[in-house]
Short mmCIF file of C-alpha atoms in Angstrom, two decimals:
data_model
loop_
_atom_site.label_atom_id
_atom_site.label_comp_id
_atom_site.label_asym_id
_atom_site.label_seq_id
_atom_site.Cartn_x
_atom_site.Cartn_y
_atom_site.Cartn_z
CA MET A 156 137.82 73.74 124.31
CA LYS A 157 137.12 75.92 121.25
CA LEU A 158 135.20 73.10 119.60
CA ASP A 159 132.94 72.70 122.63
CA ARG A 160 132.34 76.42 122.63
CA MET A 161 131.40 76.34 118.95
CA LYS A 162 129.11 73.35 119.45
CA ASP A 163 127.32 75.19 122.23
CA LEU A 164 127.01 78.30 120.11
CA ILE A 165 125.64 76.43 117.11
CA GLU A 166 122.99 74.80 119.31
CA LYS A 167 122.08 78.20 120.74
CA TYR A 168 122.02 79.59 117.23
CA PHE A 169 119.48 77.09 115.94
CA ALA A 170 117.41 77.59 119.08
CA GLY A 171 117.28 81.30 118.25
CA GLU A 172 119.04 82.26 121.46
CA THR A 173 122.35 83.70 120.30
CA SER A 174 123.24 87.35 120.59
CA LEU A 175 124.54 89.39 117.67
CA GLU A 176 128.01 89.11 119.14
CA GLU A 177 127.81 85.33 119.37
CA GLU A 178 126.55 85.10 115.81
CA LYS A 179 129.53 87.18 114.73
CA ILE A 180 131.81 84.64 116.40
CA LEU A 181 130.07 81.82 114.54
CA ARG A 182 130.46 83.60 111.20
CA GLY A 183 134.13 84.11 111.90
CA TYR A 184 134.58 80.45 112.79
CA PHE A 185 132.83 79.14 109.68
CA SER A 186 134.75 81.49 107.40
CA SER A 187 138.08 80.12 108.69
CA PRO A 188 139.82 77.10 107.19
CA ASP A 189 139.99 75.40 110.59
CA ILE A 190 136.51 73.92 110.90
CA ASP A 191 135.93 70.71 112.80
CA PRO A 192 134.50 67.94 110.56
CA SER A 193 131.51 67.52 112.89
CA LEU A 194 130.46 71.11 112.22
CA ARG A 195 131.45 71.36 108.57
CA LYS A 196 127.92 70.53 107.45
CA TYR A 197 126.81 73.94 108.68
CA GLN A 198 129.45 75.87 106.79
CA PRO A 199 127.33 76.43 103.62
CA LEU A 200 124.68 78.19 105.68
CA PHE A 201 127.12 80.82 106.94
CA GLN A 202 128.72 81.08 103.51
CA PHE A 203 125.24 81.76 102.13
CA PHE A 204 124.78 84.65 104.54
CA GLU A 205 128.07 86.20 103.49
CA VAL A 206 127.29 85.86 99.79
CA GLU A 207 123.86 87.39 100.24
CA LYS A 208 125.36 90.37 102.03
CA ASP A 209 127.34 91.20 98.91
CA VAL A 210 124.23 91.75 96.80
CA VAL A 211 124.03 95.49 96.17
CA PHE A 212 121.71 97.93 94.45
CA ASP A 213 123.20 99.74 91.47
CA ALA A 214 123.44 103.41 92.48
CA ASP A 215 122.82 104.45 88.86
CA LYS A 216 119.30 103.06 89.18
CA LEU A 217 118.40 105.42 91.99
CA PRO A 218 115.73 107.94 90.93
CA LYS A 219 117.07 111.30 89.86
CA PHE A 220 115.45 114.13 91.73
CA GLN A 221 115.10 117.66 90.38
CA GLU A 222 116.31 119.46 93.42
CA THR A 223 120.05 119.20 93.69
CA LYS A 224 120.37 120.55 97.18
CA THR A 225 120.31 118.05 100.01
CA VAL A 226 117.27 118.05 102.24
CA SER A 227 117.70 117.57 105.94
CA LEU A 228 115.70 114.78 107.53
CA GLN A 229 116.11 116.37 110.94
CA PRO A 230 114.88 119.75 112.10
CA GLN A 231 117.39 122.51 111.48
CA VAL A 232 118.05 125.09 114.15
CA GLY A 233 116.59 128.50 113.33
CA THR A 234 114.33 127.33 110.51
CA GLN A 235 110.62 128.04 110.59
CA SER A 236 107.71 126.56 108.78
CA LYS A 237 106.90 128.58 105.68
CA GLY A 238 103.30 127.41 105.44
CA LEU A 239 101.70 125.02 103.02
CA PHE A 240 101.67 127.14 99.89
CA ALA A 241 105.00 128.79 100.46
CA ARG A 242 106.70 125.47 101.15
CA LYS A 243 105.09 123.68 98.27
CA GLY A 244 105.98 126.40 95.75
CA GLY A 245 103.96 125.88 92.59
CA GLN A 246 101.35 123.86 94.40
CA PHE A 247 99.16 126.93 94.95
CA TRP A 248 98.77 127.67 91.27
CA LYS A 249 98.09 124.03 90.50
CA ILE A 250 95.33 123.94 93.09
CA ALA A 251 93.90 127.28 91.90
CA ALA A 252 93.83 126.07 88.29
CA ALA A 253 92.15 122.84 89.32
CA VAL A 254 89.46 124.70 91.30
CA ALA A 255 88.77 127.07 88.38
CA PHE A 256 88.51 124.19 85.96
CA LEU A 257 86.10 122.31 88.19
CA ALA A 258 83.93 125.42 88.63
CA ILE A 259 83.68 126.04 84.88
CA ALA A 260 83.02 122.38 84.19
CA SER A 261 80.28 122.26 86.84
CA VAL A 262 78.49 125.32 85.42
CA SER A 263 78.70 123.94 81.89
CA ILE A 264 77.31 120.59 82.90
CA PHE A 265 74.50 122.28 84.87
CA LYS A 266 73.55 124.37 81.86
CA VAL A 267 73.46 121.37 79.57
CA PHE A 268 71.28 119.30 81.84
CA GLU A 269 69.06 122.13 83.17
CA PRO A 270 65.32 121.39 82.55
CA LYS A 271 63.89 123.79 79.96
CA PRO A 272 60.24 124.82 79.37
CA ILE A 273 58.64 122.91 76.48
CA GLU A 274 57.23 125.25 73.86
CA ILE A 275 54.48 124.17 71.49
CA ALA A 276 54.20 126.51 68.53
CA HIS A 277 50.81 127.22 67.08
CA LYS A 278 51.14 128.31 63.46
CA GLY A 279 53.75 130.81 64.51
CA LYS A 280 51.11 133.12 65.97
CA ALA A 281 50.87 131.93 69.52
CA LYS A 282 52.47 129.29 71.63
CA VAL A 283 51.69 127.27 74.69
CA ILE A 284 54.45 126.96 77.22
CA ILE A 285 54.56 124.04 79.61
CA LEU A 286 56.40 125.40 82.57
CA ASP A 287 58.71 123.67 84.90
CA GLU A 288 57.28 122.90 88.32
CA ASN A 289 59.79 125.26 89.87
CA ASP A 290 58.38 128.29 87.99
CA ASN A 291 55.90 130.78 89.36
CA PRO A 292 52.42 129.15 89.71
CA GLU A 293 50.65 132.44 89.03
CA GLU A 294 52.56 132.85 85.81
CA ALA A 295 51.67 129.29 84.90
CA LEU A 296 47.96 129.92 85.55
CA LYS A 297 48.03 133.07 83.45
CA GLN A 298 49.64 131.24 80.56
CA VAL A 299 47.16 128.38 80.79
CA ASN A 300 44.27 130.85 80.73
CA ASP A 301 45.80 132.57 77.71
CA ALA A 302 46.15 129.23 75.99
CA LEU A 303 42.54 128.27 76.70
CA ALA A 304 41.35 131.68 75.54
CA LEU A 305 43.24 131.20 72.32
CA VAL A 306 41.63 127.81 71.78
CA SER A 307 38.21 129.22 72.54
CA LYS A 308 38.74 132.10 70.13
CA LYS A 309 39.83 129.74 67.39
CA MET A 310 36.82 127.48 67.95
CA LYS A 311 34.45 130.46 67.83
CA LYS A 312 36.09 131.62 64.66
CA GLY A 313 35.56 128.16 63.16
CA LYS A 314 31.88 128.24 64.13
CA ASP A 315 31.38 131.61 62.42
CA LYS A 316 33.06 130.33 59.28
CA THR A 317 30.76 127.29 59.26
CA ASN A 318 27.61 129.40 59.64
CA GLU A 319 28.83 131.67 56.83
CA SER A 320 29.36 128.65 54.54
CA LEU A 321 25.93 127.23 55.32
CA LEU A 322 24.34 130.62 54.53
CA LYS A 323 26.12 130.73 51.17
CA LEU A 324 24.93 127.22 50.41
CA ARG A 325 21.33 128.09 51.27
CA ASN A 326 21.39 131.16 49.04
CA ALA A 327 22.77 129.13 46.15
CA THR A 328 20.02 126.52 46.63
CA GLU A 329 17.30 129.17 46.57
CA ILE A 330 18.71 130.66 43.36
CA LEU A 331 18.66 127.29 41.70
CA ASN A 332 15.09 126.66 42.80
CA HIS A 333 13.93 130.01 41.35
CA GLU A 334 15.60 129.29 38.03
CA ASN A 335 13.87 125.91 37.82
CA MET B 139 122.98 115.25 110.60
CA MET B 140 121.21 112.92 108.21
CA ASN B 141 120.05 113.97 104.77
CA PHE B 142 118.20 112.26 101.96
CA GLU B 143 121.25 111.37 99.89
CA LYS B 144 123.03 109.94 102.88
CA LEU B 145 119.98 107.91 103.86
CA ALA B 146 119.61 106.58 100.33
CA THR B 147 123.27 105.63 100.13
CA ASN B 148 123.20 103.92 103.50
CA VAL B 149 120.08 101.83 103.06
CA LYS B 150 119.72 101.20 99.33
CA ASP B 151 121.50 97.84 99.41
CA LYS B 152 119.64 96.66 102.48
CA LEU B 153 116.29 97.67 100.97
CA TYR B 154 117.17 95.97 97.70
CA ARG B 155 118.11 92.69 99.38
CA PHE B 156 114.96 92.88 101.47
CA ALA B 157 112.76 93.49 98.42
CA LEU B 158 114.56 90.72 96.54
CA ARG B 159 113.91 88.32 99.43
CA ILE B 160 110.19 89.07 99.24
CA THR B 161 109.58 89.37 95.51
CA GLY B 162 112.26 86.95 94.33
CA ASP B 163 112.60 89.08 91.21
CA VAL B 164 115.50 91.41 90.40
CA ALA B 165 113.49 93.85 88.28
CA GLU B 166 110.65 94.06 90.76
CA ALA B 167 113.05 94.54 93.65
CA GLU B 168 114.68 97.41 91.80
CA ASP B 169 111.28 98.95 91.13
CA VAL B 170 110.40 98.67 94.80
CA VAL B 171 113.58 100.42 95.92
CA GLN B 172 112.99 103.22 93.44
CA GLU B 173 109.39 103.62 94.59
CA VAL B 174 110.50 103.71 98.21
CA PHE B 175 112.93 106.53 97.56
CA ILE B 176 110.37 108.45 95.53
CA LYS B 177 107.89 108.18 98.40
CA VAL B 178 110.50 109.23 100.94
CA TRP B 179 111.51 112.14 98.73
CA ASN B 180 107.93 113.32 98.33
CA LYS B 181 107.42 113.14 102.08
CA ARG B 182 110.82 114.51 103.02
CA ASP B 183 109.24 117.30 105.05
CA ASP B 184 107.31 114.79 107.14
CA MET B 185 110.40 112.62 107.53
CA GLN B 186 111.61 115.02 110.17
CA GLU B 187 109.09 113.46 112.51
CA VAL B 188 110.15 109.87 111.78
CA ASN B 189 112.25 108.51 114.62
CA ASN B 190 113.92 105.75 112.64
CA PRO B 191 114.07 106.58 108.89
CA GLU B 192 115.78 103.28 108.11
CA ALA B 193 113.05 101.20 109.77
CA TYR B 194 110.48 103.39 108.03
CA CYS B 195 112.10 102.60 104.69
CA MET B 196 112.19 98.89 105.52
CA THR B 197 108.47 98.92 106.29
CA LEU B 198 107.76 100.76 103.04
CA THR B 199 109.87 98.22 101.18
CA ARG B 200 108.02 95.31 102.72
CA ASN B 201 104.59 96.77 101.96
CA LEU B 202 105.43 97.68 98.37
CA SER B 203 107.03 94.30 97.76
CA LEU B 204 103.99 92.47 99.11
CA ASP B 205 101.75 94.65 96.96
CA LYS B 206 103.73 93.63 93.91
CA ILE B 207 103.35 89.98 94.75
CA LYS B 208 99.64 90.30 95.38
CA SER B 209 99.06 92.26 92.19
CA LYS B 210 100.62 89.57 90.09
CA HIS B 211 99.39 86.60 92.11
CA ARG B 212 102.81 85.21 92.02
CA GLN B 213 104.52 82.64 94.14
CA THR B 214 108.05 83.42 95.24
CA ALA B 215 109.14 79.90 96.04
CA GLU B 216 111.26 79.58 92.94
CA ILE B 217 113.52 82.57 93.24
CA GLY B 218 116.01 81.05 90.86
CA GLU B 219 113.48 81.03 88.04
CA ALA B 220 112.70 84.67 88.56
CA LEU B 221 116.30 85.78 88.30
CA GLN B 222 116.94 86.61 84.70
CA LEU B 223 120.50 87.82 84.66
CA THR B 224 122.48 88.24 81.49
CA ASP B 225 126.04 87.08 81.20
CA SER B 226 127.26 90.64 81.40
CA GLU B 227 125.59 91.14 84.78
CA SER B 228 128.12 89.67 87.09
CA THR B 229 126.62 89.75 90.55
CA PRO B 230 127.05 87.57 93.60
CA TYR B 231 123.95 85.71 92.46
CA THR B 232 125.72 84.42 89.39
CA THR B 233 128.42 83.08 91.65
CA LEU B 234 125.77 81.64 93.92
CA GLU B 235 124.12 79.84 91.05
CA LYS B 236 127.27 77.84 90.59
CA ASN B 237 127.19 76.60 94.14
CA ASP B 238 124.55 73.95 94.58
CA ALA B 239 124.65 73.99 98.37
CA LEU B 240 124.09 77.74 98.58
CA THR B 241 121.39 77.61 95.92
CA GLN B 242 119.66 74.92 97.92
CA ILE B 243 119.75 77.02 101.08
CA ARG B 244 118.27 79.95 99.24
CA LYS B 245 115.51 77.72 97.97
CA TRP B 246 114.77 76.49 101.47
CA MET B 247 114.60 80.06 102.70
CA GLN B 248 112.07 80.87 100.03
CA GLU B 249 109.97 77.94 101.24
CA LEU B 250 109.66 79.50 104.68
CA PRO B 251 106.50 81.40 105.63
CA GLU B 252 106.87 85.10 104.95
CA LYS B 253 107.41 86.27 108.52
CA GLN B 254 109.94 83.51 109.29
CA ARG B 255 111.81 84.14 106.03
CA LEU B 256 112.02 87.89 106.55
CA THR B 257 112.96 87.56 110.21
CA MET B 258 115.82 85.21 109.35
CA HIS B 259 116.90 87.49 106.52
CA LEU B 260 117.00 90.59 108.68
CA ARG B 261 118.85 88.79 111.47
CA ASP B 262 121.34 86.57 109.68
CA ILE B 263 122.04 88.65 106.58
CA GLU B 264 121.45 92.21 107.76
CA GLY B 265 122.55 91.63 111.35
CA MET B 266 119.65 93.58 112.83
CA ALA B 267 118.67 93.52 116.50
CA TYR B 268 115.39 91.98 117.64
CA ASP B 269 113.74 95.35 118.28
CA GLU B 270 114.74 96.64 114.84
CA ILE B 271 113.31 93.54 113.20
CA ALA B 272 110.12 93.87 115.22
CA GLU B 273 109.70 97.48 114.09
CA SER B 274 110.44 96.71 110.45
CA LEU B 275 108.01 93.79 110.30
CA ASP B 276 105.46 95.35 112.63
CA ILE B 277 105.45 92.37 114.99
CA SER B 278 106.39 91.89 118.64
CA MET B 279 109.87 90.92 119.82
CA ALA B 280 108.45 87.63 121.08
CA GLN B 281 107.17 86.91 117.59
CA VAL B 282 110.59 87.76 116.19
CA LYS B 283 112.22 85.16 118.44
CA VAL B 284 109.64 82.50 117.64
CA ASN B 285 109.92 83.15 113.91
CA LEU B 286 113.70 83.06 114.04
CA HIS B 287 113.75 79.83 116.01
CA ARG B 288 111.32 78.10 113.64
CA ALA B 289 113.09 79.35 110.54
CA ARG B 290 116.51 78.18 111.68
CA GLN B 291 115.13 74.83 112.79
CA PHE B 292 113.54 74.35 109.38
CA ILE B 293 116.80 75.09 107.59
CA ARG B 294 118.73 72.84 109.95
CA GLU B 295 116.37 69.91 109.39
CA LYS B 296 116.68 70.36 105.65
CA MET B 297 120.47 70.45 105.87
CA LEU B 298 120.64 67.36 108.08
CA ALA B 299 118.20 65.44 105.87
CA THR B 300 120.31 66.28 102.86
CA GLU B 301 123.46 65.13 104.65
CA ARG B 302 121.95 61.88 105.88
CA PHE B 303 119.72 60.82 103.04
CA GLY B 304 120.82 62.97 100.17
CA ILE B 305 117.34 64.50 99.89
CA ALA B 306 116.31 68.08 100.21
#
C-alpha cells in the first residue's frame, strides 16, 4: 500500500504536480533505509537536495555596517519622516560642497575659454583692436575710424618726409652745379 | 517586527545558494550576497514599502548574479570547475564531490536552461511555493509549473539513461 502511494507520488513529482506537503513525504521516504528497490534509483536526487540545503553563507563575510543600531524594515508607530536632509545626515553638506565646486569650476572654465579681443600693437604708440562680434557696434566703428585716421596720418607724415628729402637732394645738386 | 539584521540572518544562506546556482562560483556568489546586503542597507528606508523583503532580496540576487555572468561572458555549465575550495574549507560541497551520483545530478542541473534550473532550485532545495518562485523570478505561476515539469523530466531522463545504459 505504501509502495503504491510512493509510486504515485514520484510520478506526480516528475510531472510537476506535487504539493509541498507531498514533496516533504517523498523526502522523508527517500531518507529512510526502507526504500523499495524499484524506487531506489531516485534516491540520489533527494539526497542531492538535502546536501544542497546544508550549504551556508559564512556570517563573518557579511558586510560590516557603521551603524550599530538595528533599523526597522517596517513602519514604527509614532515615527515621522524627518525630511531628506535631516534623515540623510551629512548628505546636505556633501551636496552643498559638490554644488560649490561645480560652480567654481564652471566659472573658471568659462574664463579660460572666453573669446578675447585681438590687439595689434603699433610701435607701442597706438593699437588696433579687433572686437568680438558681441561688443558694441558703435564702439567698433569708432575704433575702426581711429585706426584709419592713424594710418592716414602716418601716410601723410611719410609723404612730407619724402618731399623734404627730395628738396634737400635738389639743393645739393644745385650747389654742385654752381661749383662746377 | 523585522529588522535588517534579522532579515540578513534569515536569508543569507538562501541567497548564497541561489547565487551559487546561477554563477557556479563560490567567490562570485559571496560577492553577490554582500552586494545584495549593501544595496538593501543603503535603501533600508525604502524597504518599509517592500511587501516581501525576502523575495526582493532574491530578485536582487538573481539580477546581480546574472550581471556577473554577463560581465565575464562565462558559462556556468561546469560548476565543479569553478569551485576552488582548499582542503581547510570543509563544506557540504567537498562531501558532495566525493559522491559521483550527486555530482552528476548537480551537473545535470547546471545543464538546464536558466529559468528551469532556478525554478527547480527554489522548489526542491528551498521549498518555496509557486507564487513565491514566480515573484522571485518575475514570471507567471503557469511558467513556474511548466519550468518545474520540464526540469524534473530532464533530470529523470538523465537518471534513467544512466541506470539503463550507463551513460549520462
